[in-house]
Each structure stands twice: as structure tokens, then as C-alpha cells.
């Protein structure tokens, strides 16, 4: 968004809680942190990088790519680091947002774009007795690199995308690793490998080859939406998992423990080559039960099985359905965004970007724009272009504010939820996509090119403004897959 605003010559400031750019890639430095989307695809369309050492970028490589982009495109100088936003309130008379920072400073701007993501608030479960635990406790998103795991007995809570990456890394170091598995994930092999010198040479000197790799990966990943949303090809995916699972886990008891009890795809399908081998190790134990309570030097599962440990690592993920928490966002008529969302049974937005009653505010990676199948960067570029066109529209029509129309907001979300009902995500498992009440607030239930098509135009028909209505739709240009 910053790059696009800068290119468009629109003045802006970015308020960043952290001390550098990178978001989740800055925060998640746990051993083995890497992307599960190939880097030729998990990069900006306008900044393809030929420097990846391997197919799936690792956290340090992705962090340095993001640092590079911020520097190259002159965004860094627009960022105020170490600034946490507490509240934001819209003044309809003036048509502007007042943003209050943790230190009390107020920043005033006609437009507000929230880009805090869906995975920025670590979920720290509150277990009974945790305060009395005498050992080390940390969350995977706040890894304590000073704590030496060698010779330690460690409890890992959770078996999601983060845990399956760090467990194989720490298993050889710890004396004992007790993994508390509330529900087993489906894990498929990760087709990862280092790029050869020849490949790197070709990607560096022949941009068309790099572009072809990106396109090929885009098409392959796009097809993965079909089993998730239409049930197409599910049997083949199940068979592939079954074959891989049997080849990796030979012990019948362990197989029974690791066999998921929900349809494939209902939770995110994970990819790893070292998760199942790590679980075969003699110092690793999988306890097929949720985490229960903590004592001074031990942990107890809900089935009351107890293990003495020196450290507890939470791989428990993020508060994903509480978008924009813990900020307080106040729109027209004093309504607070989280109250509005609570009344509607969970977060929702028009095209995942604009919220009724919160004029001049946009959100990137907002409600229902997460993917189970393709690169989120593609979605983010669609959103940034859409927001840019909204700003251009407001400026060219002298509008002090624009707010999404109620009917447009409702129709979009009704249709979206109808589509979501037919997806595997609603097939009866708990996942971070779905609220406790069962509303999927996170996922986009279609192709990403469909989302690109829907956000390609900023159509003023969908908005109310204080300016006289006019204008044809504006074509949003600039990005390619
Ligand atoms: P997650 O997928 O939400 O996994 C959290 C795990 O903790 C689940 O296994 C969950 O069990 C478990 N858990 C939560 N509370 C628990 C409790 N009280 N007792 C026992 N277990 C508990 O979180 P994540 O692994 O951090 O991944 C989140 C998302 O981040 C991913 O889906 C992905 O989108 C992203 N991510 C991406 C990559 C990448 O490769 N690009 C890497 C890491 C993360 P249940 O399943 O039973 O709820």
C-alpha cells in the first residue's frame, strides 16, 4: 500500500508498532520458520526476486526481501516505528480520522487504512496454574532465542503450521519433547529444494523464465481451491495423504494417534518433509489430548496424563477472528467496530476492505480475504489497488467521505456466506477460520482471480458520499499475476 501511495504521489504516514518492517515475518523467528507458498509467487508482482536460495523462502530471506522492498521503493522514510495505535475515531463533519497512539499523541488524517493482518495477535491460552510454573514459557511468535533447549524436557502445545515447522528443529536438541495434540493435522510432503546454480543464473538473466515459474506456480496453486470449495479432486488428495502417511508412520499405535478425525482441508492442509519423521523419534511423544493445567514443574493434559517439563512452548496460533483487536475503532454515530461485528455474529466487510458505518476506512487482509490455497500477496495487491482507486475517486469528486452502501455490504456478505456454507471449512471442525458461533470470518471461498476481478474497479455505485454522485467506474491498473 505504501509503495502504491508513494507511486501515486499521495502523502501518507505508516504507524508501525514494531521496530522494523516485516509483520509476521519479523515476529515469527522460530527455528524452521518458512513459507508454505513458493517465493516466486509469494513476492510482489512489481518486484520479482531472483535471489531466493530455495523454492520455499525461509523467514530470514523473506524478511530481507521485505526490507529490500521498503528501501528500494522509498517507503521506510514514511514509517514511524514503535508507534502503537490504541484508538481511532471518525469525525463525520470534518471527514477525518483521529488516531490515538499509545503515548497519547493524536494523528489526524482524512483516510485510514488498517494493515494489521489476521495473524498478528498471538493466542496465549490461559491455563490454570501457568503463573506457578517454575520453568520457561513462550509463544512460537515470540521465540526466546536466548533460552537453550539442549538437555531440556519440553512441552509443545499445538500441532498447527508453526509447530510442524519448529518441532523437527528442536527435537534433536531437547531431551524429551511432549507434544500436546488437540487435533491432528493433515501433512503432505513439501516439494522444497535449493535452487541450483544454473537455475539461479537463468532466473537472474532471463526474467521471462522467472515470470514463467511464477505463472506456473500461480496456476497450480489456484487449482487447489477446487477441493476446498467444490469438493473436486478430494479423493485424490486424500489418497496422496494416505500414501505419504503410511510411508512415514509405520507404528500402528502412532498412526492411530496421528490420524485426523475431520475431512481433509477443513483445517489448513500443512506441508512438511520432517514433521512425521520427527514424531518417530524416540525422545518425542505425542499426547493426543488438549492441554489441561500447569503445576510448578509439570504439565497435565485434559485426560489427566502428567509430564514433568522444564519449558512450555505455545504453538497455539493467533487470535484470528478478532480483526483489528485490541484497537478501538469508532465510526459514525459513535458505533464501535467490534460491537458492530459482535452484533453481526463476527467480522465482515465489503469485499473484505470496507465496513459500513466506518467511512474513509479500509482494511487490507481484512475479513474473508485469507486463502487456503494460494499466495496472500496477490490478494493484498488487489486490495491496495482498490483502496488507491477509492482515494482517487474521493479526491476527484471533492468528497469529504465515502461509506459503503448498506445494500452492497449486505448482498456481498450474504452471497459470501452462502458460498462458504458449501466449502469444506464448514464441514464440522474447529479452525482459526471460523468463530465459536460457526461463522467463517476469514476465508475467501473462490479463485483469487475472481477476487481480483471484483476489486479491479472501484465502483462508486457501491458507495455513498457527501459529494454529488457521478462518475463511471474507474479502471484499476498496474498489477499482474
Ligand atoms: P494454528 O494453525 O491455529 O495452530 C494452533 C494449534 O494450537 C492447533 O493445533 C490448535 O489445536 C492448538 N491449540 C490451540 N489452543 C490449544 C489448547 N488449549 N490445547 C491444545 N492445543 C491447542 O496456528 P499456527 O500454527 O501458528 O498457524 C497459524 C497460521 O499461520 C497458519 O494456518 C498459516 O496460515 C500461518 N502460518 C503460515 C506458515 C507458512 O508456512 N507460511 C507458517 C506458520 C504459520 P486445534 O487444531 O485443535 O484447534
Short mmCIF file of C-alpha atoms and ligand atoms in Angstrom, two decimals:
data_model
loop_
_atom_site.label_atom_id
_atom_site.label_comp_id
_atom_site.label_asym_id
_atom_site.label_seq_id
_atom_site.Cartn_x
_atom_site.Cartn_y
_atom_site.Cartn_z
CA UNK A 1 0.00 0.00 0.00
CA UNK A 2 2.85 2.32 0.91
CA UNK A 3 4.61 1.66 -2.37
CA UNK A 4 1.44 2.31 -4.34
CA UNK A 5 0.64 5.51 -2.43
CA UNK A 6 4.15 6.74 -2.97
CA UNK A 7 4.00 5.99 -6.67
CA UNK A 8 0.66 7.81 -6.87
CA UNK A 9 2.14 10.84 -5.11
CA UNK A 10 -0.36 10.65 -2.26
CA UNK A 11 1.10 11.80 1.08
CA UNK A 12 0.90 9.19 3.83
CA UNK A 13 2.35 8.05 7.13
CA UNK A 14 2.64 4.44 8.28
CA UNK A 15 2.27 3.82 12.02
CA UNK A 16 4.13 0.65 12.97
CA UNK A 17 4.16 -0.92 16.41
CA UNK A 18 7.37 -2.85 15.74
CA UNK A 19 10.88 -1.55 15.21
CA UNK A 20 11.24 -2.68 11.60
CA UNK A 21 9.10 -3.76 8.66
CA UNK A 22 8.10 -7.38 8.05
CA UNK A 23 4.96 -8.03 10.11
CA UNK A 24 4.56 -11.75 10.76
CA UNK A 25 7.90 -12.37 9.08
CA UNK A 26 9.56 -10.03 11.57
CA UNK A 27 7.79 -11.53 14.57
CA UNK A 28 7.94 -15.25 13.78
CA UNK A 29 11.62 -16.08 14.03
CA UNK A 30 11.18 -19.57 15.49
CA UNK A 31 13.58 -22.28 14.22
CA UNK A 32 12.46 -23.55 10.84
CA UNK A 33 10.11 -20.63 10.07
CA UNK A 34 9.49 -20.63 6.33
CA UNK A 35 6.73 -20.02 3.84
CA UNK A 36 4.44 -22.72 2.54
CA UNK A 37 3.91 -20.84 -0.72
CA UNK A 38 6.82 -20.77 -3.23
CA UNK A 39 8.68 -17.48 -3.14
CA UNK A 40 8.40 -16.77 -6.86
CA UNK A 41 4.70 -16.44 -6.10
CA UNK A 42 4.98 -15.10 -2.56
CA UNK A 43 6.51 -11.83 -3.78
CA UNK A 44 5.18 -8.61 -5.28
CA UNK A 45 4.30 -8.71 -8.97
CA UNK A 46 6.28 -5.48 -9.49
CA UNK A 47 9.34 -6.77 -7.62
CA UNK A 48 10.05 -10.34 -8.67
CA UNK A 49 13.19 -11.50 -6.93
CA UNK A 50 15.60 -13.93 -8.49
CA UNK A 51 17.70 -14.26 -5.35
CA UNK A 52 15.81 -16.98 -3.49
CA UNK A 53 18.15 -19.72 -2.37
CA UNK A 54 15.39 -22.32 -2.48
CA UNK A 55 11.85 -22.82 -3.74
CA UNK A 56 10.13 -22.01 -0.44
CA UNK A 57 11.69 -18.93 1.15
CA UNK A 58 12.80 -19.07 4.76
CA UNK A 59 11.92 -16.40 7.31
CA UNK A 60 15.31 -14.61 7.12
CA UNK A 61 15.12 -14.48 3.31
CA UNK A 62 11.56 -13.17 3.29
CA UNK A 63 12.43 -10.59 5.94
CA UNK A 64 15.35 -9.35 3.89
CA UNK A 65 13.14 -9.24 0.74
CA UNK A 66 10.64 -7.03 2.61
CA UNK A 67 13.45 -4.81 3.96
CA UNK A 68 14.74 -4.51 0.40
CA UNK A 69 11.30 -3.52 -0.97
CA UNK A 70 10.75 -0.89 1.73
CA UNK A 71 14.15 0.64 0.99
CA UNK A 72 14.03 0.39 -2.79
CA UNK A 73 10.60 1.97 -3.10
CA UNK A 74 11.29 4.72 -0.55
CA UNK A 75 8.67 3.62 1.95
CA UNK A 76 10.94 3.43 5.01
CA UNK A 77 11.07 7.19 5.40
CA UNK A 78 7.27 7.27 5.68
CA UNK A 79 7.19 4.85 8.61
CA UNK A 80 7.06 5.89 12.24
CA UNK A 81 8.33 2.82 14.11
CA UNK A 82 7.47 1.99 17.70
CA UNK A 83 4.03 3.63 17.41
CA UNK A 84 1.18 1.51 18.68
CA UNK A 85 -2.32 2.62 17.68
CA UNK A 86 -4.82 2.45 20.54
CA UNK A 87 -7.97 4.11 19.17
CA UNK A 88 -9.27 5.68 16.00
CA UNK A 89 -12.39 7.81 15.72
CA UNK A 90 -14.12 9.25 12.66
CA UNK A 91 -15.39 12.81 12.61
CA UNK A 92 -18.17 12.87 10.02
CA UNK A 93 -18.41 16.69 9.96
CA UNK A 94 -14.77 17.15 9.09
CA UNK A 95 -14.49 13.86 7.22
CA UNK A 96 -11.38 12.73 9.02
CA UNK A 97 -9.97 10.12 11.34
CA UNK A 98 -8.20 10.91 14.59
CA UNK A 99 -5.82 8.15 15.53
CA UNK A 100 -4.60 7.99 19.13
CA UNK A 101 -1.21 6.42 19.79
CA UNK A 102 -0.16 4.56 22.93
CA UNK A 103 1.79 7.61 24.13
CA UNK A 104 -1.32 9.80 23.80
CA UNK A 105 -0.30 11.58 20.59
CA UNK A 106 -3.08 12.19 18.06
CA UNK A 107 -2.60 11.78 14.34
CA UNK A 108 -5.30 13.23 12.08
CA UNK A 109 -5.92 12.07 8.53
CA UNK A 110 -8.85 12.03 6.09
CA UNK A 111 -8.30 8.32 5.37
CA UNK A 112 -7.32 5.34 7.46
CA UNK A 113 -6.00 2.04 6.12
CA UNK A 114 -5.55 -0.78 8.62
CA UNK A 115 -2.98 -3.39 7.65
CA UNK A 116 -2.53 -5.35 10.86
CA UNK A 117 -3.26 -8.71 9.26
CA UNK A 118 -5.04 -11.76 10.53
CA UNK A 119 -2.11 -13.39 12.33
CA UNK A 120 -0.53 -10.62 14.38
CA UNK A 121 -2.04 -11.24 17.81
CA UNK A 122 -0.55 -14.40 19.36
CA UNK A 123 -3.13 -16.52 21.19
CA UNK A 124 -1.74 -17.10 24.68
CA UNK A 125 -4.10 -19.59 26.25
CA UNK A 126 -4.76 -19.02 29.93
CA UNK A 127 -4.25 -22.37 31.62
CA UNK A 128 -4.82 -22.91 35.29
CA UNK A 129 -1.58 -22.82 37.24
CA UNK A 130 0.51 -21.24 34.48
CA UNK A 131 1.67 -18.49 36.83
CA UNK A 132 3.03 -21.07 39.26
CA UNK A 133 5.17 -22.83 36.64
CA UNK A 134 8.84 -22.53 37.58
CA UNK A 135 10.25 -23.20 34.10
CA UNK A 136 10.37 -21.25 30.84
CA UNK A 137 7.23 -20.34 28.87
CA UNK A 138 7.00 -18.65 25.49
CA UNK A 139 4.86 -18.49 22.35
CA UNK A 140 6.24 -19.51 18.95
CA UNK A 141 5.65 -15.96 17.66
CA UNK A 142 7.87 -14.61 20.46
CA UNK A 143 10.61 -17.20 20.39
CA UNK A 144 13.21 -16.83 23.14
CA UNK A 145 16.45 -17.42 21.27
CA UNK A 146 18.48 -16.97 24.45
CA UNK A 147 16.87 -20.00 26.04
CA UNK A 148 18.94 -23.08 25.29
CA UNK A 149 16.70 -26.09 24.71
CA UNK A 150 19.59 -28.55 24.87
CA UNK A 151 19.05 -31.12 27.58
CA UNK A 152 15.57 -29.79 28.42
CA UNK A 153 12.26 -31.57 28.76
CA UNK A 154 9.86 -29.53 26.68
CA UNK A 155 6.07 -29.44 26.29
CA UNK A 156 4.77 -28.16 22.94
CA UNK A 157 1.13 -27.16 22.80
CA UNK A 158 -0.43 -27.30 19.36
CA UNK A 159 0.21 -29.02 16.04
CA UNK A 160 -0.54 -26.24 13.55
CA UNK A 161 1.55 -24.70 10.76
CA UNK A 162 4.02 -23.14 13.23
CA UNK A 163 4.51 -26.24 15.41
CA UNK A 164 5.14 -28.52 12.45
CA UNK A 165 7.98 -26.22 11.42
CA UNK A 166 9.73 -25.75 14.78
CA UNK A 167 9.25 -29.23 16.30
CA UNK A 168 11.59 -31.01 13.83
CA UNK A 169 14.21 -28.31 14.51
CA UNK A 170 14.16 -28.58 18.30
CA UNK A 171 13.54 -32.34 18.62
CA UNK A 172 17.24 -33.25 18.25
CA UNK A 173 18.20 -30.72 20.93
CA UNK A 174 15.65 -31.42 23.66
CA UNK A 175 15.98 -34.45 25.93
CA UNK A 176 12.24 -35.07 25.77
CA UNK A 177 9.57 -33.42 23.67
CA UNK A 178 5.94 -33.88 24.72
CA UNK A 179 3.57 -32.64 22.05
CA UNK A 180 0.02 -31.96 23.17
CA UNK A 181 -2.15 -32.56 20.13
CA UNK A 182 -5.75 -31.50 20.44
CA UNK A 183 -6.45 -32.44 16.84
CA UNK A 184 -4.13 -33.99 14.28
CA UNK A 185 -3.22 -32.06 11.11
CA UNK A 186 -3.09 -33.48 7.60
CA UNK A 187 0.51 -33.11 6.48
CA UNK A 188 1.63 -33.57 2.88
CA UNK A 189 5.22 -33.52 1.56
CA UNK A 190 6.72 -30.10 0.85
CA UNK A 191 8.17 -30.04 -2.69
CA UNK A 192 11.02 -27.87 -1.49
CA UNK A 193 14.65 -27.87 -2.62
CA UNK A 194 17.55 -25.47 -3.03
CA UNK A 195 17.81 -23.82 -6.45
CA UNK A 196 20.82 -24.99 -8.43
CA UNK A 197 23.44 -22.53 -9.65
CA UNK A 198 22.13 -22.96 -13.19
CA UNK A 199 18.56 -22.16 -12.13
CA UNK A 200 19.71 -19.08 -10.23
CA UNK A 201 21.68 -17.96 -13.27
CA UNK A 202 18.66 -18.43 -15.53
CA UNK A 203 16.28 -16.62 -13.14
CA UNK A 204 18.76 -13.74 -12.82
CA UNK A 205 19.48 -13.25 -16.51
CA UNK A 206 16.21 -14.28 -18.15
CA UNK A 207 13.26 -12.53 -16.46
CA UNK A 208 10.88 -14.39 -18.76
CA UNK A 209 11.93 -17.69 -17.14
CA UNK A 210 11.28 -16.25 -13.68
CA UNK A 211 7.90 -14.94 -14.86
CA UNK A 212 7.06 -18.36 -16.32
CA UNK A 213 7.89 -20.02 -12.99
CA UNK A 214 5.60 -17.58 -11.20
CA UNK A 215 2.76 -18.15 -13.65
CA UNK A 216 3.12 -21.92 -13.46
CA UNK A 217 3.00 -21.82 -9.67
CA UNK A 218 0.06 -19.42 -9.70
CA UNK A 219 -1.98 -21.76 -11.91
CA UNK A 220 -1.06 -24.82 -9.86
CA UNK A 221 -1.96 -23.15 -6.56
CA UNK A 222 -5.14 -21.65 -7.94
CA UNK A 223 -6.40 -25.12 -8.83
CA UNK A 224 -6.07 -26.11 -5.18
CA UNK A 225 -9.20 -24.11 -4.37
CA UNK A 226 -11.34 -26.73 -6.14
CA UNK A 227 -11.12 -29.46 -3.48
CA UNK A 228 -11.67 -26.87 -0.74
CA UNK A 229 -14.69 -25.12 -2.18
CA UNK A 230 -16.23 -27.59 -4.62
CA UNK A 231 -15.06 -30.97 -3.41
CA UNK A 232 -13.37 -31.58 -6.77
CA UNK A 233 -10.39 -33.92 -6.52
CA UNK A 234 -10.75 -34.54 -2.79
CA UNK A 235 -10.39 -38.29 -3.19
CA UNK A 236 -7.05 -37.87 -4.98
CA UNK A 237 -5.74 -35.56 -2.23
CA UNK A 238 -6.90 -37.99 0.45
CA UNK A 239 -5.17 -40.86 -1.32
CA UNK A 240 -1.95 -38.86 -1.67
CA UNK A 241 -2.03 -38.09 2.06
CA UNK A 242 -2.82 -41.72 2.94
CA UNK A 243 0.13 -42.97 0.87
CA UNK A 244 2.52 -40.44 2.36
CA UNK A 245 1.24 -41.02 5.90
CA UNK A 246 1.70 -44.78 5.64
CA UNK A 247 5.17 -44.43 4.19
CA UNK A 248 6.22 -42.15 7.04
CA UNK A 249 4.49 -43.63 10.09
CA UNK A 250 4.76 -47.40 10.41
CA UNK A 251 3.84 -47.84 14.08
CA UNK A 252 0.13 -48.71 14.26
CA UNK A 253 -0.41 -47.01 17.60
CA UNK A 254 1.23 -43.79 16.39
CA UNK A 255 -0.80 -43.98 13.18
CA UNK A 256 -3.99 -44.11 15.18
CA UNK A 257 -2.83 -41.08 17.21
CA UNK A 258 -1.90 -39.04 14.16
CA UNK A 259 -4.92 -39.81 12.00
CA UNK A 260 -7.10 -36.68 11.72
CA UNK A 261 -10.79 -37.14 12.56
CA UNK A 262 -12.18 -34.49 10.19
CA UNK A 263 -12.31 -34.12 6.40
CA UNK A 264 -9.10 -33.08 4.68
CA UNK A 265 -8.95 -29.31 4.09
CA UNK A 266 -11.31 -28.39 6.93
CA UNK A 267 -8.26 -27.05 8.75
CA UNK A 268 -5.32 -25.77 6.75
CA UNK A 269 -3.51 -28.64 4.99
CA UNK A 270 0.12 -28.45 6.05
CA UNK A 271 3.26 -29.30 4.10
CA UNK A 272 6.45 -30.62 5.66
CA UNK A 273 9.08 -33.26 4.98
CA UNK A 274 10.31 -33.52 8.55
CA UNK A 275 7.17 -33.43 10.74
CA UNK A 276 6.29 -37.15 10.60
CA UNK A 277 9.97 -38.25 10.84
CA UNK A 278 10.33 -36.05 13.96
CA UNK A 279 7.38 -37.81 15.56
CA UNK A 280 9.08 -41.18 15.00
CA UNK A 281 11.99 -40.14 17.23
CA UNK A 282 12.38 -41.99 20.50
CA UNK A 283 12.58 -38.74 22.54
CA UNK A 284 9.33 -37.37 21.06
CA UNK A 285 5.90 -38.23 22.39
CA UNK A 286 2.54 -37.16 21.01
CA UNK A 287 -0.17 -36.87 23.64
CA UNK A 288 -3.49 -36.94 21.82
CA UNK A 289 -5.25 -34.61 24.22
CA UNK A 290 -5.71 -30.90 24.77
CA UNK A 291 -3.61 -29.14 27.30
CA UNK A 292 -5.19 -29.02 30.74
CA UNK A 293 -3.34 -27.41 33.62
CA UNK A 294 0.12 -26.50 34.76
CA UNK A 295 1.86 -27.29 38.04
CA UNK A 296 5.16 -25.97 39.39
CA UNK A 297 7.30 -28.28 37.28
CA UNK A 298 4.87 -30.31 35.20
CA UNK A 299 2.02 -30.07 32.72
CA UNK A 300 -1.17 -32.03 32.58
CA UNK A 301 -3.35 -32.90 29.59
CA UNK A 302 -7.14 -32.78 29.81
CA UNK A 303 -7.05 -36.59 30.08
CA UNK A 304 -5.04 -36.02 33.34
CA UNK A 305 -1.81 -37.53 31.95
CA UNK A 306 1.05 -35.58 33.51
CA UNK A 307 4.60 -34.85 32.28
CA UNK A 308 7.47 -33.18 34.15
CA UNK A 309 8.94 -30.44 31.96
CA UNK A 310 11.45 -27.59 32.04
CA UNK A 311 9.79 -25.47 29.35
CA UNK A 312 6.42 -24.94 27.68
CA UNK A 313 6.22 -23.65 24.12
CA UNK A 314 2.85 -22.45 22.87
CA UNK A 315 2.32 -23.22 19.20
CA UNK A 316 -1.28 -22.19 19.74
CA UNK A 317 -1.58 -19.76 16.86
CA UNK A 318 -3.26 -16.39 16.80
CA UNK A 319 -6.47 -14.59 17.72
CA UNK A 320 -7.61 -14.64 14.15
CA UNK A 321 -11.29 -13.79 14.25
CA UNK A 322 -10.79 -10.64 16.34
CA UNK A 323 -9.79 -8.42 13.45
CA UNK A 324 -8.08 -5.15 14.43
CA UNK A 325 -8.14 -6.06 18.14
CA UNK A 326 -7.24 -4.62 20.58
CA UNK A 327 -7.74 -1.25 18.85
CA UNK A 328 -10.98 0.64 19.44
CA UNK A 329 -12.38 1.91 16.15
CA UNK A 330 -15.29 4.34 16.37
CA UNK A 331 -17.29 5.17 13.25
CA UNK A 332 -20.39 7.27 12.57
CA UNK A 333 -22.92 7.73 15.39
CA UNK A 334 -20.32 6.60 17.91
CA UNK A 335 -20.60 2.94 16.95
CA UNK A 336 -17.59 0.79 17.81
CA UNK A 337 -16.45 -1.62 15.13
CA UNK A 338 -16.13 -4.63 17.42
CA UNK A 339 -19.64 -4.06 18.81
CA UNK A 340 -20.99 -3.91 15.26
CA UNK A 341 -19.19 -7.12 14.34
CA UNK A 342 -20.37 -8.83 17.52
CA UNK A 343 -23.99 -7.97 16.61
CA UNK A 344 -23.46 -9.45 13.16
CA UNK A 345 -22.01 -12.66 14.57
CA UNK A 346 -18.43 -11.89 13.55
CA UNK A 347 -16.28 -9.63 11.40
CA UNK A 348 -17.42 -8.77 7.89
CA UNK A 349 -16.59 -6.17 5.28
CA UNK A 350 -17.48 -5.23 1.74
CA UNK A 351 -15.01 -7.08 -0.49
CA UNK A 352 -13.00 -7.62 2.68
CA UNK A 353 -11.93 -3.99 2.52
CA UNK A 354 -14.64 -1.50 3.62
CA UNK A 355 -17.01 -1.54 6.59
CA UNK A 356 -20.47 0.02 6.61
CA UNK A 357 -20.59 2.96 9.04
CA UNK A 358 -16.82 3.42 9.01
CA UNK A 359 -16.33 5.89 6.16
CA UNK A 360 -12.89 6.58 4.70
CA UNK A 361 -11.52 3.48 6.37
CA UNK A 362 -10.14 0.46 4.56
CA UNK A 363 -8.60 -2.74 5.74
CA UNK A 364 -6.03 -4.91 3.99
CA UNK A 365 -6.12 -8.70 4.58
CA UNK A 366 -9.49 -7.97 6.14
CA UNK A 367 -12.44 -10.27 6.79
CA UNK A 368 -12.78 -13.19 4.34
CA UNK A 369 -9.68 -12.46 2.34
CA UNK A 370 -7.47 -15.22 3.73
CA UNK A 371 -6.63 -18.13 1.42
CA UNK A 372 -6.25 -21.83 1.94
CA UNK A 373 -4.74 -22.35 -1.48
CA UNK A 374 -2.70 -19.50 -2.95
CA UNK A 375 -0.45 -16.51 -2.23
CA UNK A 376 -1.88 -13.82 0.02
CA UNK A 377 0.41 -11.29 -1.67
CA UNK A 378 -1.80 -11.50 -4.76
CA UNK A 379 -4.84 -10.62 -2.64
CA UNK A 380 -3.01 -7.76 -0.94
CA UNK A 381 -2.09 -6.22 -4.28
CA UNK A 382 -5.73 -6.40 -5.38
CA UNK A 383 -6.76 -4.63 -2.18
CA UNK A 384 -4.10 -1.93 -2.34
CA UNK A 385 -5.14 -1.06 -5.91
CA UNK A 386 -8.79 -0.94 -4.88
CA UNK A 387 -8.06 1.37 -1.95
CA UNK A 388 -5.98 3.61 -4.16
CA UNK A 389 -8.85 3.98 -6.60
CA UNK A 390 -11.23 4.78 -3.74
CA UNK A 391 -8.89 7.58 -2.65
CA UNK A 392 -8.62 8.84 -6.21
CA UNK A 393 -12.38 8.77 -6.56
CA UNK A 394 -12.91 10.76 -3.36
CA UNK A 395 -10.29 13.32 -4.41
CA UNK A 396 -11.58 13.73 -7.96
CA UNK A 397 -15.17 14.21 -6.77
CA UNK A 398 -14.38 16.50 -3.87
CA UNK A 399 -15.89 14.03 -1.44
CA UNK A 400 -15.03 14.50 2.21
CA UNK A 401 -16.14 11.00 2.94
CA UNK A 402 -17.31 7.82 1.30
CA UNK A 403 -19.09 4.97 3.01
CA UNK A 404 -20.13 1.63 1.56
CA UNK A 405 -23.84 1.31 0.85
CA UNK A 406 -25.85 -0.89 3.19
CA UNK A 407 -27.35 -2.98 0.36
CA UNK A 408 -23.97 -3.54 -1.27
CA UNK A 409 -22.46 -4.55 2.07
CA UNK A 410 -25.33 -6.93 2.85
CA UNK A 411 -25.57 -8.50 -0.61
CA UNK A 412 -21.84 -9.10 -0.76
CA UNK A 413 -21.74 -10.76 2.65
CA UNK A 414 -24.93 -12.80 2.17
CA UNK A 415 -23.58 -14.25 -1.04
CA UNK A 416 -20.19 -14.85 0.52
CA UNK A 417 -21.61 -16.72 3.49
CA UNK A 418 -23.83 -18.79 1.17
CA UNK A 419 -20.75 -19.83 -0.77
CA UNK A 420 -18.81 -20.55 2.40
CA UNK A 421 -21.53 -22.89 3.62
CA UNK A 422 -20.70 -25.21 0.72
CA UNK A 423 -16.97 -25.35 1.47
CA UNK A 424 -15.00 -27.94 3.42
CA UNK A 425 -14.21 -25.30 6.06
CA UNK A 426 -17.78 -25.66 7.32
CA UNK A 427 -17.55 -29.44 7.42
CA UNK A 428 -17.63 -29.58 11.18
CA UNK A 429 -14.15 -28.95 12.54
CA UNK A 430 -12.85 -26.11 14.71
CA UNK A 431 -10.35 -23.97 12.87
CA UNK A 432 -8.96 -20.47 13.07
CA UNK A 433 -11.17 -19.52 10.11
CA UNK A 434 -14.43 -19.93 11.98
CA UNK A 435 -15.80 -18.18 15.09
CA UNK A 436 -17.16 -20.15 18.02
CA UNK A 437 -20.64 -19.44 16.68
CA UNK A 438 -19.67 -21.07 13.38
CA UNK A 439 -19.29 -18.04 11.09
CA UNK A 440 -16.35 -18.15 8.72
CA UNK A 441 -14.89 -14.66 9.05
CA UNK A 442 -11.54 -15.35 7.48
CA UNK A 443 -11.53 -17.21 4.19
CA UNK A 444 -12.16 -16.23 0.59
CA UNK A 445 -14.20 -19.08 -0.93
CA UNK A 446 -13.18 -18.76 -4.55
CA UNK A 447 -10.39 -18.22 -7.03
CA UNK A 448 -8.04 -15.31 -6.40
CA UNK A 449 -8.59 -14.11 -9.96
CA UNK A 450 -12.26 -13.84 -9.10
CA UNK A 451 -11.32 -11.59 -6.18
CA UNK A 452 -9.05 -9.59 -8.50
CA UNK A 453 -11.96 -9.22 -10.92
CA UNK A 454 -14.27 -8.00 -8.14
CA UNK A 455 -11.76 -5.45 -6.87
CA UNK A 456 -10.47 -4.34 -10.24
CA UNK A 457 -12.93 -1.45 -10.38
CA UNK A 458 -13.80 0.92 -7.63
CA UNK A 459 -17.47 1.16 -8.46
CA UNK A 460 -18.98 4.31 -6.90
CA UNK A 461 -22.40 2.67 -7.17
CA UNK A 462 -21.49 0.71 -4.07
CA UNK A 463 -20.75 3.82 -2.03
CA UNK A 464 -22.49 6.83 -0.54
CA UNK A 465 -20.54 10.07 -0.38
CA UNK A 466 -21.19 13.65 0.64
CA UNK A 467 -20.31 14.70 -2.93
CA UNK A 468 -22.86 14.76 -5.77
CA UNK A 469 -22.92 11.21 -7.16
CA UNK A 470 -21.38 10.81 -10.56
CA UNK A 471 -18.63 9.14 -12.44
CA UNK A 472 -18.18 5.96 -14.27
CA UNK A 473 -16.23 3.13 -12.71
CA UNK A 474 -12.51 3.73 -12.66
CA UNK A 475 -10.21 1.05 -14.02
CA UNK A 476 -7.63 -0.06 -11.54
CA UNK A 477 -4.44 -0.87 -13.38
CA UNK A 478 -0.94 -1.84 -12.56
CA UNK A 479 -0.77 -5.34 -11.18
CA UNK A 480 -0.39 -8.67 -12.88
CA UNK A 481 -0.27 -12.17 -11.58
P1 LIG B 1 -2.84 -22.71 14.23
O1 LIG B 1 -2.80 -23.29 12.87
O2 LIG B 1 -4.06 -22.00 14.68
O3 LIG B 1 -2.49 -23.89 15.22
C1 LIG B 1 -2.65 -23.75 16.59
C2 LIG B 1 -2.52 -25.11 17.22
O4 LIG B 1 -2.64 -24.97 18.63
C3 LIG B 1 -3.62 -26.07 16.76
O5 LIG B 1 -3.07 -27.35 16.62
C4 LIG B 1 -4.61 -25.99 17.93
O6 LIG B 1 -5.39 -27.15 18.08
C5 LIG B 1 -3.64 -25.86 19.08
N1 LIG B 1 -4.24 -25.33 20.29
C6 LIG B 1 -4.76 -24.10 20.47
N2 LIG B 1 -5.21 -23.99 21.74
C7 LIG B 1 -4.94 -25.20 22.36
C8 LIG B 1 -5.18 -25.75 23.63
N3 LIG B 1 -5.78 -25.01 24.55
N4 LIG B 1 -4.76 -27.01 23.90
C9 LIG B 1 -4.15 -27.75 22.95
N5 LIG B 1 -3.92 -27.30 21.71
C10 LIG B 1 -4.32 -26.04 21.42
O7 LIG B 1 -1.63 -21.69 14.48
P2 LIG B 1 -0.21 -21.64 13.78
O8 LIG B 1 0.39 -22.99 13.72
O9 LIG B 1 0.58 -20.57 14.43
O10 LIG B 1 -0.56 -21.22 12.31
C11 LIG B 1 -1.48 -20.17 12.06
C12 LIG B 1 -1.47 -19.81 10.63
O11 LIG B 1 -0.30 -19.03 10.39
C13 LIG B 1 -1.34 -20.94 9.61
O12 LIG B 1 -2.50 -21.62 9.34
C14 LIG B 1 -0.81 -20.22 8.42
O13 LIG B 1 -1.80 -19.57 7.70
C15 LIG B 1 0.12 -19.24 9.09
N6 LIG B 1 1.44 -19.81 9.10
C16 LIG B 1 1.99 -19.96 7.89
C17 LIG B 1 3.20 -20.53 7.80
C18 LIG B 1 3.75 -20.66 6.45
O14 LIG B 1 4.36 -21.63 6.17
N7 LIG B 1 3.52 -19.69 5.57
C19 LIG B 1 3.88 -20.97 8.91
C20 LIG B 1 3.29 -20.80 10.16
C21 LIG B 1 2.05 -20.22 10.24
P3 LIG B 1 -6.79 -27.30 17.29
O15 LIG B 1 -6.41 -27.52 15.85
O16 LIG B 1 -7.45 -28.46 17.90
O17 LIG B 1 -7.53 -26.00 17.49
#
